[in-house]
mmCIF file of C-alpha atoms in Angstrom:
data_model
loop_
_atom_site.group_PDB
_atom_site.id
_atom_site.type_symbol
_atom_site.label_atom_id
_atom_site.label_comp_id
_atom_site.label_asym_id
_atom_site.label_seq_id
_atom_site.Cartn_x
_atom_site.Cartn_y
_atom_site.Cartn_z
ATOM 1 C CA UNK A 1 104.322 47.389 75.288
ATOM 2 C CA UNK A 2 103.783 49.880 72.466
ATOM 3 C CA UNK A 3 105.633 52.745 72.583
ATOM 4 C CA UNK A 4 103.049 55.844 71.933
ATOM 5 C CA UNK A 5 101.032 54.925 74.666
ATOM 6 C CA UNK A 6 103.710 55.607 77.100
ATOM 7 C CA UNK A 7 102.863 59.318 79.427
ATOM 8 C CA UNK A 8 99.230 59.757 78.693
ATOM 9 C CA UNK A 9 97.470 62.305 80.697
ATOM 10 C CA UNK A 10 94.704 63.739 77.715
ATOM 11 C CA UNK A 11 93.117 61.994 75.458
ATOM 12 C CA UNK A 12 91.251 63.947 73.150
ATOM 13 C CA UNK A 13 88.771 62.025 70.604
ATOM 14 C CA UNK A 14 87.336 63.219 67.058
ATOM 15 C CA UNK A 15 83.693 62.013 67.378
ATOM 16 C CA UNK A 16 82.219 61.564 64.355
ATOM 17 C CA UNK A 17 84.164 58.202 62.397
ATOM 18 C CA UNK A 18 85.565 58.217 65.643
ATOM 19 C CA UNK A 19 82.474 57.399 68.565
ATOM 20 C CA UNK A 20 79.755 57.042 66.528
ATOM 21 C CA UNK A 21 79.163 57.008 62.621
ATOM 22 C CA UNK A 22 76.398 60.013 61.950
ATOM 23 C CA UNK A 23 73.240 59.270 59.212
ATOM 24 C CA UNK A 24 69.607 60.683 58.505
ATOM 25 C CA UNK A 25 69.071 58.527 61.522
ATOM 26 C CA UNK A 26 70.857 59.960 64.271
ATOM 27 C CA UNK A 27 74.159 57.796 63.386
ATOM 28 C CA UNK A 28 74.695 54.575 65.276
ATOM 29 C CA UNK A 29 77.286 54.097 68.423
ATOM 30 C CA UNK A 30 80.429 52.553 66.439
ATOM 31 C CA UNK A 31 81.599 49.380 68.897
ATOM 32 C CA UNK A 32 83.161 49.192 72.282
ATOM 33 C CA UNK A 33 83.136 52.983 71.636
ATOM 34 C CA UNK A 34 80.851 54.264 74.907
ATOM 35 C CA UNK A 35 82.380 51.659 76.881
ATOM 36 C CA UNK A 36 85.591 52.899 76.049
ATOM 37 C CA UNK A 37 84.957 56.275 77.336
ATOM 38 C CA UNK A 38 83.587 55.139 80.736
ATOM 39 C CA UNK A 39 87.016 53.940 81.404
ATOM 40 C CA UNK A 40 89.345 56.929 80.365
ATOM 41 C CA UNK A 41 86.375 58.836 82.422
ATOM 42 C CA UNK A 42 87.134 56.090 84.842
ATOM 43 C CA UNK A 43 91.056 56.076 84.560
ATOM 44 C CA UNK A 44 91.394 59.557 85.475
ATOM 45 C CA UNK A 45 92.545 60.610 81.897
ATOM 46 C CA UNK A 46 91.874 64.013 81.381
ATOM 47 C CA UNK A 47 89.480 63.673 77.635
ATOM 48 C CA UNK A 48 88.908 66.161 75.450
ATOM 49 C CA UNK A 49 86.300 65.891 72.617
ATOM 50 C CA UNK A 50 87.727 67.245 69.367
ATOM 51 C CA UNK A 51 85.317 68.093 66.600
ATOM 52 C CA UNK A 52 84.440 70.169 63.766
ATOM 53 C CA UNK A 53 81.086 69.317 63.045
ATOM 54 C CA UNK A 54 78.772 72.726 62.469
ATOM 55 C CA UNK A 55 75.643 70.726 61.474
ATOM 56 C CA UNK A 56 74.103 71.688 65.088
ATOM 57 C CA UNK A 57 75.031 73.636 67.934
ATOM 58 C CA UNK A 58 77.402 71.813 70.851
ATOM 59 C CA UNK A 59 73.622 71.258 73.368
ATOM 60 C CA UNK A 60 72.384 68.980 70.199
ATOM 61 C CA UNK A 61 75.112 67.639 69.361
ATOM 62 C CA UNK A 62 76.064 66.973 72.926
ATOM 63 C CA UNK A 63 72.256 65.054 73.314
ATOM 64 C CA UNK A 64 72.261 63.526 70.276
ATOM 65 C CA UNK A 65 75.268 61.588 72.220
ATOM 66 C CA UNK A 66 74.126 61.555 75.220
ATOM 67 C CA UNK A 67 71.215 59.727 73.821
ATOM 68 C CA UNK A 68 72.979 57.379 72.306
ATOM 69 C CA UNK A 69 74.630 55.731 75.594
ATOM 70 C CA UNK A 70 77.980 58.640 75.111
ATOM 71 C CA UNK A 71 78.044 59.775 78.862
ATOM 72 C CA UNK A 72 79.271 63.626 77.854
ATOM 73 C CA UNK A 73 78.628 67.726 78.122
ATOM 74 C CA UNK A 74 78.761 70.317 77.024
ATOM 75 C CA UNK A 75 81.356 72.273 78.500
ATOM 76 C CA UNK A 76 83.910 69.432 77.394
ATOM 77 C CA UNK A 77 83.521 69.271 73.690
ATOM 78 C CA UNK A 78 85.673 71.896 71.791
ATOM 79 C CA UNK A 79 83.899 73.203 68.394
ATOM 80 C CA UNK A 80 84.455 75.919 65.483
ATOM 81 C CA UNK A 81 81.604 77.655 66.133
ATOM 82 C CA UNK A 82 82.526 78.724 69.684
ATOM 83 C CA UNK A 83 86.004 79.794 68.372
ATOM 84 C CA UNK A 84 84.647 81.746 65.337
ATOM 85 C CA UNK A 85 81.875 83.682 67.495
ATOM 86 C CA UNK A 86 85.568 85.027 69.537
ATOM 87 C CA UNK A 87 87.520 85.462 66.653
ATOM 88 C CA UNK A 88 84.335 87.833 65.263
ATOM 89 C CA UNK A 89 83.575 90.012 68.390
ATOM 90 C CA UNK A 90 87.210 90.415 68.957
ATOM 91 C CA UNK A 91 87.558 91.591 65.352
ATOM 92 C CA UNK A 92 84.404 93.687 64.888
ATOM 93 C CA UNK A 93 83.449 91.405 62.317
ATOM 94 C CA UNK A 94 79.628 90.878 60.364
ATOM 95 C CA UNK A 95 79.080 87.648 59.113
ATOM 96 C CA UNK A 96 77.116 86.939 56.303
ATOM 97 C CA UNK A 97 76.610 83.280 57.436
ATOM 98 C CA UNK A 98 77.079 80.295 54.716
ATOM 99 C CA UNK A 99 75.999 77.868 57.629
ATOM 100 C CA UNK A 100 73.244 75.054 58.204
ATOM 101 C CA UNK A 101 70.059 76.184 59.601
ATOM 102 C CA UNK A 102 70.617 74.018 63.196
ATOM 103 C CA UNK A 103 73.755 75.921 63.587
ATOM 104 C CA UNK A 104 72.926 79.167 63.063
ATOM 105 C CA UNK A 105 71.463 79.395 67.410
ATOM 106 C CA UNK A 106 75.403 79.434 67.763
ATOM 107 C CA UNK A 107 76.413 83.385 66.682
ATOM 108 C CA UNK A 108 72.350 84.537 67.730
ATOM 109 C CA UNK A 109 74.839 87.137 69.617
ATOM 110 C CA UNK A 110 76.920 87.838 66.916
ATOM 111 C CA UNK A 111 75.998 91.325 64.479
ATOM 112 C CA UNK A 112 75.076 90.052 61.189
ATOM 113 C CA UNK A 113 73.636 93.518 59.298
ATOM 114 C CA UNK A 114 75.226 94.608 56.459
ATOM 115 C CA UNK A 115 78.334 91.964 56.849
ATOM 116 C CA UNK A 116 82.144 92.574 55.505
ATOM 117 C CA UNK A 117 82.888 88.864 56.071
ATOM 118 C CA UNK A 118 81.830 85.094 55.462
ATOM 119 C CA UNK A 119 81.439 82.893 57.461
ATOM 120 C CA UNK A 120 81.378 79.187 55.576
ATOM 121 C CA UNK A 121 80.366 76.103 58.192
ATOM 122 C CA UNK A 122 79.165 72.109 56.558
ATOM 123 C CA UNK A 123 75.927 73.583 55.236
ATOM 124 C CA UNK A 124 74.537 70.037 53.797
ATOM 125 C CA UNK A 125 71.661 71.521 51.803
ATOM 126 C CA UNK A 126 72.282 74.778 52.375
ATOM 127 C CA UNK A 127 75.299 74.574 49.682
ATOM 128 C CA UNK A 128 72.853 75.859 46.848
ATOM 129 C CA UNK A 129 74.211 77.441 43.785
ATOM 130 C CA UNK A 130 72.205 80.431 45.015
ATOM 131 C CA UNK A 131 73.357 80.426 48.278
ATOM 132 C CA UNK A 132 77.341 79.909 46.925
ATOM 133 C CA UNK A 133 76.064 83.295 45.048
ATOM 134 C CA UNK A 134 75.426 85.400 47.604
ATOM 135 C CA UNK A 135 78.601 84.579 49.835
ATOM 136 C CA UNK A 136 80.064 85.308 46.451
ATOM 137 C CA UNK A 137 78.731 88.215 46.094
ATOM 138 C CA UNK A 138 79.599 89.087 49.492
ATOM 139 C CA UNK A 139 83.322 88.471 48.849
ATOM 140 C CA UNK A 140 83.665 90.229 45.797
ATOM 141 C CA UNK A 141 82.241 93.126 47.003
ATOM 142 C CA UNK A 142 85.081 93.814 50.055
ATOM 143 C CA UNK A 143 88.127 95.823 49.406
ATOM 144 C CA UNK A 144 90.100 93.015 51.302
ATOM 145 C CA UNK A 145 87.896 89.595 51.930
ATOM 146 C CA UNK A 146 87.487 87.220 54.933
ATOM 147 C CA UNK A 147 87.291 84.631 54.823
ATOM 148 C CA UNK A 148 85.982 81.674 58.565
ATOM 149 C CA UNK A 149 85.539 78.442 57.392
ATOM 150 C CA UNK A 150 84.579 75.939 60.347
ATOM 151 C CA UNK A 151 86.988 73.506 59.232
ATOM 152 C CA UNK A 152 88.054 72.454 55.634
ATOM 153 C CA UNK A 153 87.124 69.104 55.943
ATOM 154 C CA UNK A 154 87.001 66.978 52.289
ATOM 155 C CA UNK A 155 84.382 64.067 52.889
ATOM 156 C CA UNK A 156 82.190 62.250 56.195
ATOM 157 C CA UNK A 157 80.949 59.107 56.104
ATOM 158 C CA UNK A 158 77.169 59.065 57.131
ATOM 159 C CA UNK A 159 75.669 55.672 57.420
ATOM 160 C CA UNK A 160 74.279 55.813 54.289
ATOM 161 C CA UNK A 161 77.945 56.511 52.275
ATOM 162 C CA UNK A 162 80.739 59.586 52.263
ATOM 163 C CA UNK A 163 78.858 63.304 51.836
ATOM 164 C CA UNK A 164 80.861 65.627 50.923
ATOM 165 C CA UNK A 165 82.671 68.024 53.325
ATOM 166 C CA UNK A 166 83.280 72.202 53.854
ATOM 167 C CA UNK A 167 86.217 72.337 52.375
ATOM 168 C CA UNK A 168 85.473 71.714 48.907
ATOM 169 C CA UNK A 169 82.724 74.626 49.269
ATOM 170 C CA UNK A 170 85.689 76.715 51.425
ATOM 171 C CA UNK A 171 87.989 76.434 47.740
ATOM 172 C CA UNK A 172 85.294 77.399 45.431
ATOM 173 C CA UNK A 173 84.924 80.537 47.526
ATOM 174 C CA UNK A 174 88.297 80.639 48.056
ATOM 175 C CA UNK A 175 89.232 80.349 44.226
ATOM 176 C CA UNK A 176 86.290 82.329 42.962
ATOM 177 C CA UNK A 177 87.615 85.484 45.336
ATOM 178 C CA UNK A 178 90.828 84.739 44.821
ATOM 179 C CA UNK A 179 90.931 84.655 49.258
ATOM 180 C CA UNK A 180 92.750 82.501 51.956
ATOM 181 C CA UNK A 181 90.294 80.980 53.856
ATOM 182 C CA UNK A 182 90.902 81.001 58.237
ATOM 183 C CA UNK A 183 90.180 78.295 59.254
ATOM 184 C CA UNK A 184 89.224 77.678 62.968
ATOM 185 C CA UNK A 185 88.440 73.873 63.142
ATOM 186 C CA UNK A 186 90.878 71.203 62.693
ATOM 187 C CA UNK A 187 93.752 71.168 61.226
ATOM 188 C CA UNK A 188 94.508 74.879 62.471
ATOM 189 C CA UNK A 189 96.942 74.965 65.300
ATOM 190 C CA UNK A 190 94.696 77.446 67.737
ATOM 191 C CA UNK A 191 91.536 74.548 68.025
ATOM 192 C CA UNK A 192 94.199 72.448 69.266
ATOM 193 C CA UNK A 193 96.161 74.117 71.078
ATOM 194 C CA UNK A 194 92.588 75.376 73.664
ATOM 195 C CA UNK A 195 91.693 71.579 72.992
ATOM 196 C CA UNK A 196 94.891 71.137 75.341
ATOM 197 C CA UNK A 197 94.841 74.378 77.825
ATOM 198 C CA UNK A 198 91.093 73.540 78.624
ATOM 199 C CA UNK A 199 92.494 70.144 80.067
ATOM 200 C CA UNK A 200 95.991 71.160 80.987
ATOM 201 C CA UNK A 201 97.387 68.972 79.644
ATOM 202 C CA UNK A 202 100.694 69.869 77.907
ATOM 203 C CA UNK A 203 101.247 68.871 73.690
ATOM 204 C CA UNK A 204 103.860 66.067 74.945
ATOM 205 C CA UNK A 205 101.549 63.951 77.307
ATOM 206 C CA UNK A 206 98.639 64.133 74.575
ATOM 207 C CA UNK A 207 97.260 61.615 72.052
ATOM 208 C CA UNK A 208 94.549 62.575 69.280
ATOM 209 C CA UNK A 209 92.213 59.822 68.042
ATOM 210 C CA UNK A 210 90.653 60.390 64.614
ATOM 211 C CA UNK A 211 90.004 58.982 61.359
ATOM 212 C CA UNK A 212 90.627 61.901 59.499
ATOM 213 C CA UNK A 213 94.585 61.741 58.367
ATOM 214 C CA UNK A 214 95.172 65.572 57.602
ATOM 215 C CA UNK A 215 92.712 66.528 59.939
ATOM 216 C CA UNK A 216 92.870 64.193 62.924
ATOM 217 C CA UNK A 217 96.585 62.905 62.437
ATOM 218 C CA UNK A 218 98.416 65.975 60.809
ATOM 219 C CA UNK A 219 96.935 68.768 63.075
ATOM 220 C CA UNK A 220 97.379 66.876 66.254
ATOM 221 C CA UNK A 221 100.792 66.457 65.314
ATOM 222 C CA UNK A 222 101.845 70.062 64.296
ATOM 223 C CA UNK A 223 101.020 71.352 67.953
ATOM 224 C CA UNK A 224 103.382 68.519 69.162
ATOM 225 C CA UNK A 225 101.390 65.702 69.923
ATOM 226 C CA UNK A 226 101.080 61.713 69.270
ATOM 227 C CA UNK A 227 98.054 60.751 66.916
ATOM 228 C CA UNK A 228 96.648 57.723 66.468
ATOM 229 C CA UNK A 229 94.531 56.568 63.088
ATOM 230 C CA UNK A 230 91.364 54.164 63.911
ATOM 231 C CA UNK A 231 90.053 51.889 60.936
ATOM 232 C CA UNK A 232 86.452 53.748 61.336
ATOM 233 C CA UNK A 233 84.357 56.527 59.367
ATOM 234 C CA UNK A 234 86.089 57.816 56.929
ATOM 235 C CA UNK A 235 88.900 55.373 56.984
ATOM 236 C CA UNK A 236 90.339 54.502 54.217
ATOM 237 C CA UNK A 237 93.121 51.680 53.113
ATOM 238 C CA UNK A 238 95.326 53.900 51.000
ATOM 239 C CA UNK A 239 95.074 56.291 54.255
ATOM 240 C CA UNK A 240 98.062 53.631 54.718
ATOM 241 C CA UNK A 241 100.053 55.413 52.122
ATOM 242 C CA UNK A 242 99.753 59.238 52.459
ATOM 243 C CA UNK A 243 102.493 60.941 51.591
ATOM 244 C CA UNK A 244 102.759 63.274 54.119
ATOM 245 C CA UNK A 245 101.324 61.910 57.513
ATOM 246 C CA UNK A 246 101.803 58.963 59.623
ATOM 247 C CA UNK A 247 100.544 58.550 62.444
ATOM 248 C CA UNK A 248 101.882 56.832 65.368
ATOM 249 C CA UNK A 249 99.935 53.718 65.182
ATOM 250 C CA UNK A 250 96.728 52.813 63.397
ATOM 251 C CA UNK A 251 94.285 51.250 65.622
ATOM 252 C CA UNK A 252 90.955 48.909 64.711
ATOM 253 C CA UNK A 253 88.734 51.264 66.876
ATOM 254 C CA UNK A 254 88.795 53.793 69.663
ATOM 255 C CA UNK A 255 88.138 50.606 71.992
ATOM 256 C CA UNK A 256 91.099 48.817 70.413
ATOM 257 C CA UNK A 257 93.073 52.129 71.590
ATOM 258 C CA UNK A 258 92.258 52.342 74.866
ATOM 259 C CA UNK A 259 93.250 49.268 76.110
ATOM 260 C CA UNK A 260 96.325 49.576 74.944
ATOM 261 C CA UNK A 261 96.557 53.020 76.876
ATOM 262 C CA UNK A 262 94.723 52.285 79.234
ATOM 263 C CA UNK A 263 96.890 48.862 80.039
ATOM 264 C CA UNK A 264 99.776 51.110 80.497
ATOM 265 C CA UNK A 265 99.254 53.796 83.110
#
């Protein structure tokens, strides 16, 4: 039996690319993933859905997944926007938002007048030259610019192909303003530690399952977790020769990973 599957009390699941492939039609579940989630819940294992999704509020995002047949609720989701809001409140920061229109409601209780920082997420069609330049002007006008990014993914997969993610635009602002972004989504250590705390499971008893070799697998391993890479979503064969990150195992999909883990219980 697989050594990586032993002594597991909690699972952290990436969402896009592991549970479903997103797209303009709302997305399609990956074969076997709906049943795999159901089996994990029936097993008694602790479960968190860990997403860098920043194109919708958690409520809207969860409703979409429920519509695909997934057993998921808002309080089971660890996402970047709520973490960013905590930071903004703690540090009395007033953000200029460069985010998707559907994510704006997550920041409803945050003071956005006279911005003293920029928050960037996956803004999709809002990543116009004018909008990027406006964010640049806010940052470059500060004595000590503060750039908070809701992730640093390079790309993600939708049903019609790969799409540029927030990391590419974050890097442009970093370069132009000579600033280092504070990342609050994956692969930030704080993100994974928050998910583990919400489950009440130590890192050595948890497994992260993701399709992103750097943000999912590498980020989780740096927190002391085991991490698996699925061959779905944004996975590409060259990931298996990554120079720095070596998953504890590769699995064809979430269903295969769950099969092995549940056999060990």
